[in-house]
Short mmCIF file of C-alpha atoms in Angstrom, two decimals:
data_model
loop_
_atom_site.label_atom_id
_atom_site.label_comp_id
_atom_site.label_asym_id
_atom_site.label_seq_id
_atom_site.Cartn_x
_atom_site.Cartn_y
_atom_site.Cartn_z
CA MET A 804 8.69 1.70 9.84
CA ARG A 805 6.31 -1.15 9.25
CA PRO A 806 7.03 -4.42 11.09
CA LEU A 807 6.42 -7.46 9.04
CA THR A 808 5.11 -10.87 10.04
CA THR A 809 5.89 -13.97 8.04
CA SER A 810 2.30 -14.28 7.02
CA ARG A 811 2.58 -11.09 4.95
CA ILE A 812 5.42 -12.23 2.78
CA PRO A 813 4.79 -14.98 0.26
CA SER A 814 7.53 -17.54 -0.15
CA LEU A 815 9.71 -17.56 -3.22
CA SER A 816 8.50 -19.40 -6.25
CA GLY A 817 10.02 -19.00 -9.73
CA ARG A 818 12.76 -16.78 -10.97
CA SER A 819 15.29 -14.68 -9.12
CA ILE A 820 17.83 -12.22 -10.43
CA LEU A 821 21.58 -12.75 -10.21
CA TYR A 822 23.87 -9.87 -10.93
CA THR A 823 27.55 -9.91 -11.75
CA SER A 824 29.76 -7.81 -9.53
CA SER A 825 32.38 -6.61 -12.02
CA ARG A 826 30.07 -5.63 -14.91
CA TRP A 827 26.72 -5.40 -13.19
CA ARG A 828 25.10 -3.08 -15.75
CA GLN A 829 25.31 -5.71 -18.41
CA GLY A 830 24.30 -8.49 -16.06
CA ARG A 831 21.44 -6.85 -14.25
CA LEU A 832 18.75 -8.77 -16.14
CA GLN A 833 20.42 -12.18 -16.21
CA CYS A 834 17.79 -14.58 -14.84
CA PHE A 835 18.01 -18.04 -13.31
CA SER A 836 15.23 -20.40 -12.43
CA SER A 837 17.00 -21.72 -9.27
CA SER A 838 16.50 -20.31 -5.81
CA ALA A 839 17.64 -16.78 -5.08
CA ARG A 840 21.20 -16.56 -3.91
CA ARG A 841 22.00 -15.11 -0.54
CA PRO A 842 24.65 -12.47 -1.26
CA CYS A 843 25.35 -11.62 2.36
CA SER A 844 28.31 -13.26 4.05
CA CYS A 845 26.31 -13.68 7.21
CA SER A 846 24.44 -16.69 5.99
CA ALA A 847 24.80 -19.48 3.41
CA PRO A 848 22.15 -19.75 0.68
CA SER A 849 19.49 -22.36 0.87
CA ALA A 850 19.88 -25.13 -1.78
CA ASN A 851 16.20 -25.51 -2.45
CA PRO A 852 13.48 -22.95 -3.14
CA VAL A 853 10.94 -22.42 -0.42
CA THR A 854 7.62 -24.23 -0.90
CA ALA A 855 4.70 -21.81 -1.03
CA SER A 856 2.26 -22.10 1.86
CA LYS A 857 -1.41 -22.53 0.96
CA THR A 858 -2.24 -19.55 3.16
CA LEU A 859 0.13 -17.23 1.28
CA ARG A 860 -0.64 -15.41 -1.93
CA ARG A 861 1.24 -16.87 -4.87
CA PRO A 862 3.05 -14.66 -7.35
CA PRO A 863 1.61 -14.19 -10.85
CA SER A 864 2.27 -17.09 -13.22
CA ALA A 865 4.56 -16.73 -16.24
CA ASP A 866 1.59 -15.93 -18.40
CA ASN A 867 0.46 -13.10 -16.08
CA GLU A 868 3.81 -11.55 -15.20
CA THR A 869 2.81 -8.30 -16.92
CA ASP A 870 -0.96 -8.44 -16.51
CA TYR A 871 -1.82 -5.48 -14.33
CA ARG A 872 -4.78 -7.25 -12.67
CA ALA A 873 -2.62 -10.17 -11.46
CA LEU A 874 0.18 -7.88 -10.40
CA GLY A 875 -2.20 -5.46 -8.76
CA THR A 876 -3.61 -8.33 -6.69
CA PHE A 877 -0.23 -9.77 -5.85
CA GLN A 878 1.22 -6.43 -4.76
CA ASP A 879 -1.90 -5.44 -2.78
CA LEU A 880 -2.59 -2.41 -4.91
CA PHE A 881 -6.33 -2.46 -5.55
CA THR A 882 -9.47 -4.53 -5.38
CA SER A 883 -13.10 -4.25 -6.47
CA SER A 884 -16.51 -4.83 -5.05
CA LEU A 885 -19.86 -5.92 -6.46
CA TYR A 886 -21.37 -3.14 -4.37
CA SER A 887 -19.74 -0.50 -6.58
CA PRO A 888 -18.96 -1.93 -10.03
CA GLY A 889 -16.49 0.05 -12.06
CA SER A 890 -15.15 1.86 -8.93
CA PRO A 891 -11.79 0.45 -7.86
CA LEU A 892 -10.94 0.33 -4.15
CA PHE A 893 -7.30 1.21 -3.57
CA LEU A 894 -5.44 -0.56 -0.79
CA PRO A 895 -2.60 1.29 1.08
CA ASN A 896 0.04 0.16 -1.41
CA GLY A 897 -1.98 1.37 -4.39
CA THR A 898 -2.93 4.61 -2.65
CA HIS A 899 0.79 5.21 -2.01
CA VAL A 900 1.52 5.01 -5.73
CA ILE A 901 -1.44 7.19 -6.60
CA ASN A 902 -0.35 9.77 -4.11
CA LYS A 903 3.16 9.76 -5.58
CA LEU A 904 1.76 10.35 -9.00
CA ILE A 905 -0.40 13.25 -7.73
CA GLY A 906 2.57 14.69 -5.79
CA PHE A 907 4.76 14.53 -8.86
CA LEU A 908 2.24 16.48 -10.90
CA ARG A 909 1.60 19.01 -8.13
CA THR A 910 5.31 19.80 -8.15
CA GLN A 911 5.41 20.22 -11.94
CA TYR A 912 2.42 22.54 -11.75
CA LEU A 913 4.68 25.10 -10.03
CA GLN A 914 6.81 25.51 -13.14
CA TYR A 915 3.94 25.26 -15.57
CA GLY A 916 1.90 27.94 -13.84
CA PHE A 917 -1.13 25.90 -12.70
CA ARG A 918 -2.97 26.61 -9.42
CA GLU A 919 -4.95 23.85 -7.82
CA VAL A 920 -8.62 24.26 -7.03
CA LEU A 921 -11.40 22.27 -5.32
CA THR A 922 -14.85 22.02 -6.88
CA PRO A 923 -18.13 20.19 -6.04
CA THR A 924 -18.88 16.63 -7.14
CA ILE A 925 -22.55 17.38 -7.80
CA TYR A 926 -24.30 20.26 -9.67
CA LYS A 927 -27.89 21.07 -10.58
CA ARG A 928 -29.27 20.07 -13.88
CA SER A 929 -29.52 23.72 -14.99
CA LEU A 930 -25.72 23.97 -15.00
CA TRP A 931 -25.40 20.91 -17.25
CA GLU A 932 -27.99 22.44 -19.54
CA ILE A 933 -25.85 25.61 -19.88
CA SER A 934 -22.72 23.54 -20.59
CA GLY A 935 -24.51 21.29 -23.12
CA HIS A 936 -23.84 18.10 -21.20
CA TRP A 937 -27.51 17.51 -20.47
CA VAL A 938 -28.31 17.30 -24.17
CA ASN A 939 -25.09 15.76 -25.50
CA TYR A 940 -23.76 13.70 -22.62
CA LYS A 941 -26.71 12.84 -20.37
CA ASP A 942 -26.66 9.09 -21.13
CA ASP A 943 -23.20 8.90 -19.59
CA MET A 944 -24.05 10.83 -16.47
CA TYR A 945 -25.51 9.86 -13.13
CA GLU A 946 -28.69 11.75 -12.35
CA VAL A 947 -29.31 12.27 -8.63
CA ARG A 948 -32.42 13.35 -6.73
CA GLY A 949 -31.96 14.96 -3.40
CA ARG A 950 -34.20 16.33 -0.65
CA GLY A 951 -37.00 18.38 -2.13
CA ALA A 952 -36.50 16.98 -5.65
CA THR A 953 -40.23 16.18 -5.96
CA GLY A 954 -41.03 19.82 -5.66
CA GLU A 955 -43.14 19.37 -2.56
CA ALA A 956 -40.61 20.59 -0.03
CA GLU A 957 -39.97 24.20 0.69
CA GLY A 958 -36.56 25.60 -0.23
CA GLU A 959 -34.65 28.08 -2.31
CA VAL A 960 -35.45 28.51 -6.00
CA GLY A 961 -34.47 25.49 -8.02
CA GLU A 962 -34.14 23.29 -4.96
CA ASP A 963 -36.48 20.75 -6.59
CA GLU A 964 -34.17 20.27 -9.54
CA SER A 965 -32.48 16.99 -10.19
CA TYR A 966 -28.71 16.93 -9.92
CA GLY A 967 -25.91 15.34 -11.93
CA LEU A 968 -22.65 13.83 -10.66
CA LYS A 969 -19.94 15.57 -12.64
CA PRO A 970 -18.28 13.57 -15.42
CA MET A 971 -15.92 16.50 -16.14
CA ASN A 972 -14.53 19.52 -14.29
CA CYS A 973 -14.86 22.15 -17.06
CA PRO A 974 -18.28 23.64 -16.04
CA GLY A 975 -17.06 24.06 -12.44
CA HIS A 976 -13.86 25.74 -13.58
CA CYS A 977 -15.92 28.07 -15.82
CA LEU A 978 -17.84 29.08 -12.68
CA LEU A 979 -14.58 29.79 -10.92
CA PHE A 980 -13.29 31.96 -13.71
CA LYS A 981 -16.61 33.89 -13.92
CA SER A 982 -16.61 34.52 -10.15
CA GLN A 983 -13.77 37.02 -10.47
CA LYS A 984 -12.91 39.92 -12.74
CA HIS A 985 -9.90 39.33 -15.00
CA SER A 986 -7.74 41.73 -17.01
CA PHE A 987 -6.00 40.68 -20.23
CA ARG A 988 -2.75 41.15 -18.35
CA GLU A 989 -3.65 38.26 -15.98
CA LEU A 990 -4.22 35.69 -18.68
CA PRO A 991 -3.62 32.85 -19.09
CA VAL A 992 -5.39 31.66 -15.96
CA ARG A 993 -4.60 27.96 -15.34
CA TYR A 994 -6.68 25.80 -12.94
CA ALA A 995 -5.83 22.17 -11.91
CA ASP A 996 -8.22 19.77 -10.19
CA PHE A 997 -7.88 16.15 -8.94
CA SER A 998 -11.59 15.80 -7.95
CA PRO A 999 -13.13 12.33 -8.59
CA LEU A 1000 -15.34 12.04 -11.68
CA HIS A 1001 -18.26 9.73 -12.39
CA ARG A 1002 -19.36 8.44 -15.79
CA ASN A 1003 -22.16 5.98 -16.22
CA GLU A 1004 -20.40 3.54 -18.55
CA VAL A 1005 -22.33 0.48 -19.66
CA SER A 1006 -21.48 -2.57 -17.63
CA GLY A 1007 -20.19 -4.55 -20.61
CA SER A 1008 -17.44 -1.87 -21.26
CA LEU A 1009 -16.01 -1.94 -17.75
CA SER A 1010 -12.49 -3.36 -17.45
CA GLY A 1011 -10.33 -3.31 -14.36
CA LEU A 1012 -8.62 0.06 -14.11
CA THR A 1013 -8.71 0.99 -17.78
CA ARG A 1014 -12.47 1.50 -18.12
CA VAL A 1015 -14.20 2.59 -14.89
CA ARG A 1016 -17.19 4.56 -13.67
CA ARG A 1017 -15.46 6.50 -10.93
CA PHE A 1018 -11.96 7.77 -11.60
CA HIS A 1019 -9.53 10.57 -10.84
CA GLN A 1020 -8.23 12.84 -13.61
CA ASP A 1021 -5.47 15.36 -13.44
CA ASP A 1022 -7.82 17.86 -14.97
CA GLY A 1023 -6.53 21.24 -16.03
CA HIS A 1024 -8.19 24.22 -17.77
CA ILE A 1025 -6.42 27.15 -19.31
CA PHE A 1026 -8.34 30.39 -19.96
CA CYS A 1027 -6.28 32.38 -22.45
CA ARG A 1028 -6.30 35.02 -25.13
CA PRO A 1029 -6.55 33.99 -28.81
CA GLN A 1030 -2.95 34.90 -29.46
CA GLN A 1031 -1.83 32.74 -26.56
CA ILE A 1032 -3.31 29.50 -27.99
CA LYS A 1033 -0.25 28.44 -29.88
CA GLY A 1034 2.11 28.88 -26.95
CA GLU A 1035 -0.21 27.15 -24.49
CA ILE A 1036 -0.74 24.13 -26.66
CA ALA A 1037 3.01 23.85 -27.35
CA SER A 1038 3.58 24.08 -23.59
CA ALA A 1039 1.03 21.32 -22.90
CA LEU A 1040 2.62 19.05 -25.55
CA GLY A 1041 6.02 19.75 -23.92
CA PHE A 1042 4.49 18.88 -20.50
CA VAL A 1043 3.27 15.59 -21.95
CA GLU A 1044 6.69 14.73 -23.40
CA MET A 1045 8.49 15.49 -20.11
CA VAL A 1046 6.09 13.27 -18.13
CA MET A 1047 6.22 10.39 -20.64
CA ASN A 1048 9.98 10.46 -20.70
CA THR A 1049 10.08 10.41 -16.89
CA PHE A 1050 8.03 7.24 -16.78
CA GLY A 1051 9.68 5.54 -19.71
CA LEU A 1052 6.68 5.86 -22.04
CA GLN A 1053 8.39 7.59 -24.98
CA SER A 1054 6.70 5.44 -27.64
CA TYR A 1055 3.31 7.22 -27.42
CA ARG A 1056 1.38 8.25 -30.48
CA LEU A 1057 -0.45 11.58 -31.23
CA VAL A 1058 -4.01 11.52 -32.56
CA LEU A 1059 -6.13 14.46 -33.75
CA SER A 1060 -9.80 13.95 -33.13
CA THR A 1061 -12.15 16.20 -35.04
CA ARG A 1062 -15.74 17.38 -34.93
CA PRO A 1063 -18.42 14.71 -34.38
CA GLU A 1064 -20.99 14.31 -37.17
CA LYS A 1065 -23.79 15.07 -34.67
CA ASP A 1066 -24.27 15.98 -31.03
CA PHE A 1067 -21.83 18.92 -31.00
CA ILE A 1068 -22.27 22.55 -29.95
CA GLY A 1069 -20.98 25.72 -31.65
CA SER A 1070 -20.63 26.98 -35.21
CA LEU A 1071 -18.66 25.21 -37.99
CA GLU A 1072 -16.47 28.35 -38.23
CA LEU A 1073 -15.26 27.93 -34.61
CA TRP A 1074 -14.73 24.21 -35.13
CA ASN A 1075 -12.69 24.70 -38.32
CA SER A 1076 -10.54 27.39 -36.64
CA ALA A 1077 -9.86 25.21 -33.59
CA GLU A 1078 -9.02 22.16 -35.74
CA ALA A 1079 -6.64 24.21 -37.90
CA GLN A 1080 -4.73 25.42 -34.86
CA LEU A 1081 -4.37 21.90 -33.42
CA ARG A 1082 -3.12 20.64 -36.81
CA GLU A 1083 -0.50 23.35 -36.77
CA ALA A 1084 0.54 22.51 -33.20
CA LEU A 1085 0.96 18.80 -34.12
CA ASP A 1086 3.01 19.65 -37.19
CA ASN A 1087 5.30 21.76 -35.05
CA THR A 1088 6.12 18.82 -32.74
CA GLY A 1089 8.05 17.03 -35.48
CA ARG A 1090 6.38 13.78 -34.42
CA PRO A 1091 4.12 11.75 -36.68
CA TRP A 1092 0.42 11.98 -35.91
CA THR A 1093 -2.78 10.39 -37.17
CA LEU A 1094 -6.31 11.65 -37.77
CA ASN A 1095 -9.34 10.28 -35.97
CA LYS A 1096 -12.31 11.79 -37.76
CA GLY A 1097 -15.40 12.55 -35.81
CA ASP A 1098 -14.06 11.51 -32.37
CA GLY A 1099 -13.70 15.00 -30.81
CA ALA A 1100 -15.50 16.09 -27.71
CA PHE A 1101 -18.94 17.68 -28.26
CA TYR A 1102 -17.53 21.07 -27.43
CA GLY A 1103 -14.23 20.99 -29.36
CA PRO A 1104 -11.53 19.05 -31.21
CA LYS A 1105 -8.69 17.40 -29.27
CA ILE A 1106 -5.22 15.98 -29.40
CA ASP A 1107 -5.09 12.58 -27.72
CA ILE A 1108 -1.94 10.87 -26.53
CA GLN A 1109 -2.24 7.07 -26.74
CA ILE A 1110 -0.09 4.32 -25.25
CA GLN A 1111 0.00 0.68 -26.28
CA ASP A 1112 -0.28 -1.90 -23.52
CA LYS A 1113 1.50 -5.29 -23.44
CA ALA A 1114 -1.47 -6.93 -25.21
CA GLY A 1115 -1.16 -4.47 -28.09
CA LYS A 1116 -4.24 -2.42 -27.28
CA TYR A 1117 -3.98 1.36 -27.39
CA HIS A 1118 -5.29 3.47 -24.41
CA GLN A 1119 -5.84 7.18 -24.36
CA LEU A 1120 -3.92 8.92 -21.58
CA SER A 1121 -3.19 12.58 -22.08
CA THR A 1122 -5.56 14.91 -23.93
CA ILE A 1123 -5.41 18.53 -25.06
CA GLN A 1124 -8.68 20.05 -26.23
CA LEU A 1125 -9.32 23.44 -27.78
CA ASP A 1126 -12.74 24.92 -26.87
CA MET A 1127 -14.24 28.19 -28.10
CA ASN A 1128 -17.76 27.23 -27.27
CA LEU A 1129 -18.05 26.76 -23.49
CA PRO A 1130 -16.72 30.27 -22.73
CA GLN A 1131 -19.49 31.77 -24.89
CA ARG A 1132 -22.18 29.55 -23.28
CA PHE A 1133 -21.09 30.59 -19.80
CA GLY A 1134 -20.71 34.29 -20.77
CA LEU A 1135 -17.06 34.39 -19.71
CA GLU A 1136 -15.15 37.60 -20.33
CA TYR A 1137 -12.04 39.52 -19.45
CA GLN A 1138 -11.26 43.24 -19.61
CA VAL A 1139 -9.24 44.38 -22.64
CA SER A 1140 -7.95 47.77 -23.74
CA GLU A 1141 -8.63 49.38 -27.06
CA ARG A 1142 -5.05 48.96 -28.08
CA GLU A 1143 -5.14 45.11 -27.86
CA PRO A 1144 -5.68 42.94 -31.00
CA GLU A 1145 -8.76 41.18 -29.67
CA TYR A 1146 -10.58 44.44 -28.94
CA ASN A 1147 -14.06 44.44 -30.46
CA PRO A 1148 -15.99 47.73 -30.82
CA GLU A 1149 -19.29 45.81 -30.49
CA THR A 1150 -18.27 44.73 -26.97
CA PRO A 1151 -16.05 47.61 -25.86
CA GLY A 1152 -13.60 46.76 -23.09
CA LYS A 1153 -14.67 43.11 -23.03
CA ALA A 1154 -13.38 39.93 -24.75
CA THR A 1155 -14.22 36.23 -24.51
CA PRO A 1156 -11.34 33.88 -23.50
CA VAL A 1157 -10.45 30.65 -25.22
CA LEU A 1158 -10.62 27.50 -23.10
CA ILE A 1159 -7.97 24.76 -23.35
CA HIS A 1160 -8.80 21.50 -21.60
CA ARG A 1161 -5.82 19.37 -20.79
CA ALA A 1162 -4.93 16.26 -18.79
CA ILE A 1163 -1.41 14.81 -18.65
CA PHE A 1164 -1.95 11.41 -16.97
CA GLY A 1165 -5.60 11.38 -18.04
CA SER A 1166 -7.36 8.93 -15.75
CA LEU A 1167 -4.96 8.15 -12.94
CA GLU A 1168 -6.46 4.69 -12.71
CA ARG A 1169 -5.75 3.96 -16.32
CA PHE A 1170 -2.23 5.49 -16.04
CA LEU A 1171 -1.58 3.23 -13.10
CA ALA A 1172 -2.59 0.15 -15.11
CA ILE A 1173 -0.16 1.08 -17.85
CA LEU A 1174 2.63 1.63 -15.30
CA ILE A 1175 2.04 -1.69 -13.52
CA GLU A 1176 2.59 -3.47 -16.83
CA GLN A 1177 5.38 -1.15 -17.87
CA TYR A 1178 7.38 -1.97 -14.76
CA ALA A 1179 6.08 -5.51 -14.39
CA GLY A 1180 5.54 -4.79 -10.67
CA ARG A 1181 9.17 -3.57 -10.22
CA TRP A 1182 8.52 0.02 -9.28
CA PRO A 1183 11.14 2.78 -9.40
CA PHE A 1184 12.30 3.53 -5.89
CA TRP A 1185 10.75 7.04 -5.68
CA MET A 1186 7.22 5.74 -6.15
CA SER A 1187 7.46 2.17 -4.95
CA PRO A 1188 5.10 0.93 -2.21
CA ARG A 1189 7.86 -1.40 -1.08
CA GLN A 1190 10.91 0.79 -1.10
CA ALA A 1191 13.07 -1.00 1.44
CA ILE A 1192 13.03 -3.77 4.05
CA ILE A 1193 15.40 -4.51 6.93
CA LEU A 1194 16.13 -8.17 7.71
CA THR A 1195 17.67 -9.31 10.96
CA VAL A 1196 20.19 -12.12 11.07
CA ASN A 1197 18.80 -13.26 14.42
CA ARG A 1198 16.34 -12.25 17.09
CA THR A 1199 18.65 -11.23 19.86
CA GLU A 1200 17.55 -8.11 21.75
CA GLU A 1201 20.65 -6.25 20.62
CA VAL A 1202 20.10 -6.95 16.88
CA VAL A 1203 16.32 -6.29 17.01
CA ARG A 1204 16.68 -3.01 18.83
CA TYR A 1205 19.42 -1.92 16.40
CA ALA A 1206 17.17 -2.87 13.48
CA GLU A 1207 14.38 -0.71 14.82
CA MET A 1208 16.76 2.19 15.31
CA THR A 1209 18.09 1.68 11.75
CA ALA A 1210 14.62 1.65 10.26
CA ALA A 1211 13.77 4.96 11.96
CA LYS A 1212 16.98 6.56 10.65
CA ILE A 1213 16.51 5.30 7.10
CA ALA A 1214 12.81 6.10 6.92
CA GLY A 1215 13.30 9.55 8.31
CA PHE A 1216 10.77 9.10 11.19
CA ARG A 1217 10.00 6.79 14.05
CA ALA A 1218 6.51 5.27 14.05
CA LEU A 1219 4.73 5.47 17.43
CA GLN A 1220 4.38 2.24 19.36
CA GLN A 1221 1.75 1.29 21.90
CA THR A 1222 4.46 1.27 24.55
CA ASP A 1223 4.91 4.99 24.01
CA GLY A 1224 1.76 5.59 26.01
CA ALA A 1225 0.52 9.19 25.95
CA THR A 1226 3.73 10.53 24.38
CA VAL A 1227 2.92 13.39 21.99
CA PRO A 1228 5.56 13.67 19.24
CA LYS A 1229 6.64 16.80 17.37
CA PRO A 1230 4.85 17.13 13.99
CA LEU A 1231 6.67 15.83 10.96
CA SER A 1232 7.43 18.44 8.26
CA SER A 1233 5.87 17.81 4.87
CA VAL A 1234 9.10 18.99 3.17
CA ASP A 1235 11.22 16.33 4.84
CA SER A 1236 11.82 13.16 2.87
CA THR A 1237 10.31 10.06 4.40
CA PHE A 1238 10.41 6.50 3.09
CA VAL A 1239 8.57 3.20 3.38
CA VAL A 1240 10.86 0.85 5.36
CA ASP A 1241 9.52 -2.48 6.45
CA LEU A 1242 11.11 -4.58 9.16
CA ASP A 1243 11.28 -8.38 9.33
CA THR A 1244 12.49 -9.62 12.70
CA SER A 1245 10.75 -12.99 12.44
CA SER A 1246 12.30 -16.26 13.57
CA GLN A 1247 12.71 -17.63 10.05
CA THR A 1248 16.18 -18.13 8.63
CA LEU A 1249 17.82 -15.15 6.99
CA SER A 1250 17.93 -17.07 3.75
CA LYS A 1251 14.15 -17.48 3.70
CA LYS A 1252 13.50 -13.91 4.70
CA TYR A 1253 15.85 -12.73 1.98
CA GLN A 1254 14.18 -14.92 -0.65
CA ARG A 1255 10.75 -13.53 0.33
CA ALA A 1256 11.95 -9.96 0.23
CA LYS A 1257 13.27 -10.55 -3.31
CA GLN A 1258 9.99 -12.06 -4.41
CA MET A 1259 7.99 -9.14 -3.02
CA LYS A 1260 10.14 -6.93 -5.24
CA TYR A 1261 11.58 -4.63 -2.58
CA ASN A 1262 13.89 -2.05 -4.21
CA LEU A 1263 16.42 -2.16 -1.44
CA ILE A 1264 17.22 -4.86 1.09
CA PHE A 1265 19.17 -4.07 4.27
CA VAL A 1266 20.56 -6.78 6.56
CA VAL A 1267 21.70 -6.23 10.16
CA GLY A 1268 23.57 -8.57 12.42
CA HIS A 1269 25.97 -8.49 15.33
CA LYS A 1270 28.83 -7.09 13.21
CA ASP A 1271 26.61 -4.31 11.90
CA VAL A 1272 25.66 -3.36 15.51
CA GLN A 1273 29.31 -3.14 16.42
CA GLY A 1274 30.19 -1.13 13.34
CA GLN A 1275 27.08 1.10 13.25
CA GLN A 1276 26.55 0.03 9.74
CA VAL A 1277 24.14 -1.91 7.54
CA THR A 1278 24.63 -4.38 4.70
CA VAL A 1279 22.96 -3.15 1.49
CA ASP A 1280 21.61 -4.87 -1.58
CA VAL A 1281 20.61 -2.42 -4.39
CA THR A 1282 20.09 -5.00 -7.16
CA GLY A 1283 16.31 -4.96 -6.69
CA GLN A 1284 16.42 -1.38 -7.88
CA LEU A 1285 17.96 -2.16 -11.31
CA PRO A 1286 15.11 -3.81 -13.34
CA SER A 1287 13.06 -0.60 -13.44
CA MET A 1288 15.98 1.61 -14.51
CA SER A 1289 17.11 2.72 -17.95
CA ASP A 1290 20.75 2.31 -18.99
CA GLN A 1291 21.37 5.99 -18.30
CA GLN A 1292 19.87 5.72 -14.84
CA VAL A 1293 22.14 2.69 -14.15
CA LEU A 1294 25.08 4.82 -15.02
CA ASP A 1295 23.84 7.57 -12.77
CA LEU A 1296 23.34 5.03 -9.94
CA GLU A 1297 26.92 3.81 -10.45
CA GLU A 1298 28.12 7.36 -10.05
CA LEU A 1299 26.03 7.94 -6.97
CA LEU A 1300 27.17 4.69 -5.30
CA GLU A 1301 30.83 5.37 -6.05
CA THR A 1302 30.63 8.93 -4.74
CA ARG A 1303 28.91 7.88 -1.48
CA PHE A 1304 30.17 4.38 -0.76
CA ARG A 1305 33.29 4.08 -2.90
CA ASP A 1306 34.06 1.31 -5.32
CA GLN A 1307 33.13 -1.46 -2.87
CA ALA A 1308 29.49 -0.77 -3.80
CA LEU A 1309 30.26 -1.32 -7.49
CA ARG A 1310 32.25 -4.50 -6.94
CA LYS A 1311 29.50 -6.03 -4.76
CA PRO A 1312 26.19 -4.20 -5.33
CA GLU A 1313 24.29 -7.12 -3.78
CA ALA A 1314 26.10 -6.85 -0.40
CA PHE A 1315 28.16 -3.82 0.47
CA THR A 1316 28.35 -2.12 3.84
CA ALA A 1317 27.29 1.49 4.45
CA PRO A 1318 27.34 3.66 7.57
CA VAL A 1319 23.74 3.73 8.81
CA ASP A 1320 23.77 7.52 9.19
CA GLU A 1321 24.52 7.97 5.43
CA VAL A 1322 21.77 5.78 4.00
CA HIS A 1323 18.87 8.28 4.36
CA ASP A 1324 20.70 10.90 2.27
CA PHE A 1325 21.40 8.25 -0.33
CA LEU A 1326 17.64 7.49 -0.59
CA VAL A 1327 16.96 11.24 -0.89
CA GLN A 1328 19.20 11.29 -3.94
CA LEU A 1329 17.38 8.34 -5.48
CA GLU A 1330 14.09 10.09 -4.99
CA LYS A 1331 15.29 13.43 -6.40
CA ARG A 1332 16.57 11.68 -9.53
CA PHE A 1333 13.33 9.72 -10.03
CA MET A 1334 15.24 6.43 -9.85
#
């Protein structure tokens, strides 16, 4: 539960959404330029829109309604600093969304067979020389000198080396694979990593969240046998499709990036083999794809998944890269029996794995920018930083206390207060669903509070008054949930509302009553269905 003060909620300016009650699917996007209507019978609507205070943040103008920078500022998602250019600072709301994205992928990793690992941010130069980054990627890396780097201090061998902040996770994952013995029966081995990466981009190329110097990537590396390549790439492409469909980004395009003309490692034979296998994988998708000659990574060709933003510019998100070079450079191997097809008499009992690099979101920062514009700041409930708010009709002790109790029940937890003193609560379980529920018990009129909640794009608005206290209920408005939903999701929501709250919720989705004890389970269902 997060109590709100009036200074945190900008006043309403611009459009509001009015929904019909009888056919609310068709009417969910009908817009009016007048003030937001107050759908609760407890209070009459205000005839005039509220004038914005100079001390309150104004909403994005019509020209910036889908600009992720304006929306990110308005919704308190992220900021930047001259002290760390190209490195976004995420506020609590933005961090909430990022954590939801990471949590979503972590859950999918269970069914796709990935295991998460943790790796260092900094490695010695000698590692980057083995991987080939120092020769082919050094200009885009940060070189760091630590204690003893001048060679004058005593220390272990190599302590006077310079270091490099990692721009990629692949060398570290190669070290992990090499640290253990592997049988052909164990492959594929799949590692996942959310470690922050650093790339020394030129200052003129930096752009908000889409081109940064420090970012988080949902990096994954698959160490597999040659005969497993086809299945692993098909699985990765299926993973991409599932994720893009979940977030409403079905109109992505596939691009095959091939060997660079210079600054690459490995033989032409290996490159040609890898490119041929990626071509076959793309053909098998049944989707159109394009060729981007010479834009592959220095260690292997890749399939890039690109999304077009609202301005028409394409951004790379997901990537799938086939690499037969790094495993050789790191001397990676697995045990193989004589009966297996990859058995080589010249290296009896040993074979070199193939490495598949893959990222589904790609840069989480860039993916977030695409989502901000995709949803125009109206987040699906399950990942929204403003999932719900409770508004009180008045400030009587009875209503305020009931509102606080209701917030705790809906959120799934009770936030500790200073008045609790030294009370030590029981720990919350990480498997229990909890939700972001704000509380506005300010002295402003209900109409103004309601208008502000609408402008702040809360998914759900709850209103409590004296009648709700008496009936142990809450008045619910679900119409803020609709703009981010597909037509099929609206049908699913209709079914869910009718099942739980009967047809009164369909007749009046902007103001129906629900037993307070049943609301939390309703929110759990919204979350499970990614609504």
